[in-house]
Amino acid sequence: MAPLFISIEGGEGAGKSTSIDYIKQKLEAFGIKCLVTREPGGTPMAEDIRQLLLQHRDETVDPYTELLLMFASRRQHVENVIRPALTAGKWVICDRFTDASFAYQGFGRGVDQDFITSLKSWVHGDLNPNMTLLFDLDVATGMARAGKRSNFDRIETEIMSFFERVRQGYLTQAKTEPQRYRIVDAAQSITDVEHQLDHFLAPLLVASGN
Ligand code: Z5A
């Protein structure tokens, strides 16, 4: 079976980072080699772009500038990390990918969806996640969880209605591609979330011969 590309999506504090370790351990227990990475970021240069994107600034950041930087970092990440890992036979688990650009810059900031679709095609062509785990959680709970950390970055300081549009944007995408998306009820306890992940990963493990 060809190695798979799994993306993890969702709002702030939904538990993506918490669950990625679990997913990696689960797959590795079945002898599957995994690469865990994230966006924006994932290469030294793409991590520099992440800093540019998330740091607080006095000047207004234009939504298209934000989107183009996301895709610049993505191109670097896809070419230097994701494609080589898949070619080497590793499964890739990526904390956010292009669906985040549709959710945050498209639904959240109002950037034209067709423009994002066109960038997606230019930047990563036929490479798309085989499965996307969407951690869905109401915005207030997610913010309360995220708020336990000390510093909010530039995007995290947005108003609640922005994050509500992001959440609805993700759910809309999930509806249009039900074969790729698996929705995780992220309001449940960490143990129950892990049970949901077991359920979603089981068919992949069977298909991979494990
Ligand atoms: N962005 C974008 O705009 N466009 C793009 O194309 C891309 C990204 C790719 C950086 O993302 C920002 O970039 C992000 C979107 C934007 N901006 N915002 N805002 P990021 O992924 O690095 O940052 P994040 O989404 O803010 O991550 P996060 O807040 O760390 O969320 P998380 O990883 O989903 O949560 P967590 O760290 O695993 O958990 C948060 C806390 O909750 C922690 O204390 C856990 O112990 C706790 N937790 C986790 N699960 C549970 C459960 N089930 N119950 C109770 N408590 C829990």
Coordinates of C-alpha atoms and ligand atoms in Angstrom, one line a residue:
M1 CA 0.0 0.0 0.0
A2 CA 1.3 3.5 -0.9
P3 CA 2.1 5.7 2.1
L4 CA -0.7 8.0 3.2
F5 CA -0.9 11.7 3.8
I6 CA -3.1 12.6 6.8
S7 CA -3.9 16.1 7.7
I8 CA -5.2 17.3 11.0
E9 CA -7.5 20.4 11.0
G10 CA -9.7 22.3 13.4
G11 CA -9.9 25.5 15.5
E12 CA -7.9 26.8 18.3
G13 CA -7.4 24.5 21.3
A14 CA -9.3 21.7 19.7
G15 CA -6.6 19.2 20.6
K16 CA -4.8 18.7 17.3
S17 CA -1.3 18.8 18.8
T18 CA -2.3 16.6 21.7
S19 CA -3.7 13.9 19.4
I20 CA -0.9 13.9 16.8
D21 CA 1.5 12.1 19.2
Y22 CA -1.2 9.5 19.8
I23 CA -1.7 9.0 16.1
K24 CA 2.0 8.7 15.5
Q25 CA 2.5 6.2 18.3
K26 CA -0.5 4.2 17.1
L27 CA 0.8 3.9 13.5
E28 CA 4.4 3.2 14.6
A29 CA 3.1 0.4 16.8
F30 CA 2.0 -1.3 13.6
G31 CA 5.4 -0.8 12.0
I32 CA 4.4 2.2 9.9
K33 CA 7.1 4.8 9.5
C34 CA 5.7 8.3 10.0
L35 CA 6.8 11.9 9.6
V36 CA 5.0 14.5 11.7
T37 CA 5.1 18.0 10.5
R38 CA 3.0 21.2 10.6
E39 CA 1.9 24.3 8.7
P40 CA 2.7 27.0 8.4
G41 CA 6.2 25.7 8.8
G42 CA 7.8 22.3 8.5
T43 CA 11.2 23.4 6.9
P44 CA 13.6 26.0 8.3
M45 CA 12.5 28.6 5.7
A46 CA 8.8 27.8 6.1
E47 CA 9.3 28.2 9.9
D48 CA 10.7 31.7 9.2
I49 CA 7.6 32.5 7.2
R50 CA 5.5 31.1 10.1
Q51 CA 7.2 33.7 12.4
L52 CA 6.5 36.4 9.9
L53 CA 2.8 35.4 9.8
L54 CA 2.2 35.0 13.5
Q55 CA 4.1 37.8 15.0
H56 CA 2.2 40.9 16.2
R57 CA 2.6 44.0 14.0
D58 CA 1.6 47.6 14.0
E59 CA 0.7 47.6 10.3
T60 CA -2.4 45.9 8.9
V61 CA -1.8 42.6 7.3
D62 CA -3.7 42.3 4.1
P63 CA -5.6 39.0 3.8
Y64 CA -4.1 38.3 0.4
T65 CA -0.6 38.9 1.7
E66 CA -1.4 36.5 4.5
L67 CA -2.7 33.9 2.1
L68 CA 0.3 34.2 -0.3
L69 CA 2.7 33.7 2.6
M70 CA 0.8 30.6 3.7
F71 CA 1.2 29.2 0.2
A72 CA 4.8 30.2 -0.1
S73 CA 5.6 28.3 3.0
R74 CA 3.5 25.4 1.8
R75 CA 5.3 25.1 -1.5
Q76 CA 8.6 24.9 0.3
H77 CA 7.2 22.3 2.7
V78 CA 5.6 20.2 0.0
E79 CA 8.7 20.1 -2.2
N80 CA 11.3 19.7 0.5
V81 CA 9.5 17.6 3.1
I82 CA 6.1 16.1 2.2
R83 CA 6.8 14.7 -1.3
P84 CA 10.3 13.3 -0.3
A85 CA 8.8 11.6 2.8
L86 CA 6.0 10.0 0.8
T87 CA 8.5 8.9 -1.9
A88 CA 10.7 7.4 0.9
G89 CA 7.7 5.3 2.0
K90 CA 6.8 7.3 5.1
W91 CA 3.3 8.3 6.1
V92 CA 2.9 12.0 6.6
I93 CA 0.9 13.4 9.5
C94 CA 0.5 17.2 9.0
D95 CA -0.9 19.6 11.6
R96 CA -3.0 21.8 9.2
F97 CA -2.7 22.0 5.4
T98 CA -4.6 23.8 2.6
D99 CA -8.0 23.3 4.1
A100 CA -6.8 25.8 6.8
S101 CA -6.3 28.4 4.1
F102 CA -9.9 27.9 2.9
A103 CA -11.2 28.0 6.5
Y104 CA -9.1 31.0 7.8
Q105 CA -8.3 33.1 4.8
G106 CA -11.4 32.1 2.8
F107 CA -14.3 31.7 5.2
G108 CA -12.7 33.7 8.0
R109 CA -11.2 36.7 6.1
G110 CA -13.4 36.6 3.0
V111 CA -10.6 35.9 0.4
D112 CA -12.0 34.7 -2.9
Q113 CA -12.4 30.9 -2.7
D114 CA -11.7 30.4 -6.5
F115 CA -8.4 32.3 -6.0
I116 CA -7.4 29.8 -3.2
T117 CA -8.4 26.9 -5.4
S118 CA -6.2 28.2 -8.1
L119 CA -3.2 28.7 -5.7
K120 CA -3.8 25.2 -4.4
S121 CA -3.5 23.8 -7.9
W122 CA -0.3 25.8 -8.7
V123 CA 1.4 25.0 -5.4
H124 CA 0.7 21.3 -4.9
G125 CA -1.1 20.0 -7.9
D126 CA -2.3 16.5 -7.5
L127 CA -0.9 16.1 -3.9
N128 CA -3.8 16.1 -1.5
P129 CA -4.4 14.5 1.9
N130 CA -5.8 11.0 1.7
M131 CA -7.6 11.6 5.0
T132 CA -8.4 14.7 7.0
L133 CA -9.2 14.5 10.7
L134 CA -11.3 17.6 11.6
F135 CA -11.3 18.3 15.3
D136 CA -14.6 20.1 15.8
L137 CA -15.2 22.0 18.9
D138 CA -17.3 25.0 19.9
V139 CA -15.3 28.2 19.7
A140 CA -15.7 29.2 23.4
T141 CA -14.4 25.9 24.7
G142 CA -11.5 25.9 22.3
M143 CA -10.6 29.5 23.2
A144 CA -10.8 28.6 26.9
R145 CA -8.4 25.6 26.4
A146 CA -6.1 27.7 24.3
G147 CA -6.3 30.5 26.8
K148 CA -4.6 28.4 29.4
R149 CA -1.4 29.2 27.4
S150 CA 0.3 32.5 28.1
N151 CA 0.7 34.2 24.7
F152 CA -1.7 34.6 21.9
D153 CA -0.2 35.0 18.4
R154 CA -1.5 37.6 15.8
I155 CA -4.2 35.3 14.3
E156 CA -5.3 34.1 17.7
T157 CA -6.2 37.6 18.8
E158 CA -9.1 37.7 16.2
I159 CA -12.7 38.2 17.4
M160 CA -15.0 35.3 18.2
S161 CA -17.2 35.8 15.0
F162 CA -14.0 35.2 12.9
F163 CA -13.4 31.8 14.6
E164 CA -17.1 30.9 14.2
R165 CA -16.8 31.5 10.5
V166 CA -13.6 29.4 10.5
R167 CA -15.5 26.5 12.2
Q168 CA -18.4 26.7 9.8
G169 CA -16.0 26.9 6.9
Y170 CA -14.4 23.6 8.0
L171 CA -17.8 21.9 8.4
T172 CA -18.8 23.1 5.0
Q173 CA -15.6 21.6 3.5
A174 CA -16.2 18.4 5.3
K175 CA -19.7 18.2 3.8
T176 CA -18.4 18.6 0.3
E177 CA -15.7 15.9 0.7
P178 CA -17.2 13.3 3.1
Q179 CA -15.0 10.5 1.6
R180 CA -11.8 12.4 2.8
Y181 CA -13.0 14.0 6.0
R182 CA -13.5 12.3 9.4
I183 CA -15.1 14.6 12.0
V184 CA -13.7 14.1 15.5
D185 CA -16.0 15.3 18.4
A186 CA -13.2 17.2 20.1
A187 CA -15.5 18.2 23.1
Q188 CA -15.1 14.7 24.5
S189 CA -12.3 13.7 27.0
I190 CA -8.8 13.0 25.6
T191 CA -9.5 9.2 26.1
D192 CA -12.7 9.4 24.2
V193 CA -11.1 11.4 21.4
E194 CA -8.4 8.6 21.2
H195 CA -11.2 6.0 20.9
Q196 CA -12.6 8.0 18.0
L197 CA -9.2 8.1 16.4
D198 CA -8.8 4.4 16.8
H199 CA -12.1 3.9 14.9
F200 CA -11.0 6.2 12.0
L201 CA -7.5 4.7 11.7
A202 CA -8.6 1.1 11.9
P203 CA -9.5 0.8 8.2
L204 CA -6.2 2.3 7.2
L205 CA -4.3 -0.2 9.3
V206 CA -6.3 -3.1 7.8
A207 CA -5.7 -1.7 4.2
S208 CA -1.9 -1.4 5.0
G209 CA -1.8 -5.1 5.9
N210 CA -1.7 -4.7 9.7
Ligands
Z5A1 N1 -3.4 29.2 9.6 C1 -4.0 29.9 8.6 O1 -4.6 30.9 8.9 N2 -4.0 29.5 7.3 C2 -3.3 28.4 6.9 O2 -3.3 28.0 5.8 C3 -2.7 27.6 8.0 C4 -2.7 28.0 9.3 C5 -1.9 26.4 7.6 C6 -1.1 28.5 13.5 O3 -1.7 27.2 13.6 C7 -2.1 29.5 12.9 O4 -2.1 29.5 11.5 C8 -3.5 29.1 13.3 C9 -4.3 28.9 11.9 C10 -3.4 29.7 11.0 N3 -4.1 30.2 13.9 N4 -4.8 30.5 14.7 N5 -5.5 31.1 15.4 P1 -1.4 26.2 14.8 O5 -2.0 24.9 14.4 O6 0.1 26.2 15.1 O7 -2.0 26.9 16.1 P2 -3.4 26.6 16.8 O8 -4.5 26.1 16.0 O9 -3.6 27.8 17.5 O10 -3.0 25.3 17.7 P3 -3.5 25.1 19.1 O11 -4.3 26.3 19.7 O12 -2.3 24.7 19.8 O13 -4.6 24.0 19.1 P4 -4.6 22.5 19.2 O14 -3.2 22.0 18.7 O15 -5.7 22.0 18.5 O16 -4.7 22.2 20.7 P5 -3.8 21.5 21.8 O17 -2.5 22.3 22.0 O18 -3.6 20.0 21.5 O19 -4.7 21.6 23.1 C11 -4.9 22.8 23.7 C12 -5.1 22.6 25.2 O20 -6.3 21.8 25.4 C13 -4.0 21.8 25.9 O21 -3.8 22.3 27.2 C14 -4.5 20.4 26.0 O22 -4.0 19.7 27.1 C15 -6.0 20.6 26.1 N6 -6.8 19.6 25.5 C16 -6.6 18.9 24.4 N7 -7.6 18.0 24.1 C17 -8.4 18.1 25.2 C18 -9.6 17.4 25.5 N8 -10.1 16.5 24.7 N9 -10.2 17.7 26.6 C19 -9.7 18.7 27.4 N10 -8.6 19.4 27.2 C20 -7.9 19.1 26.1

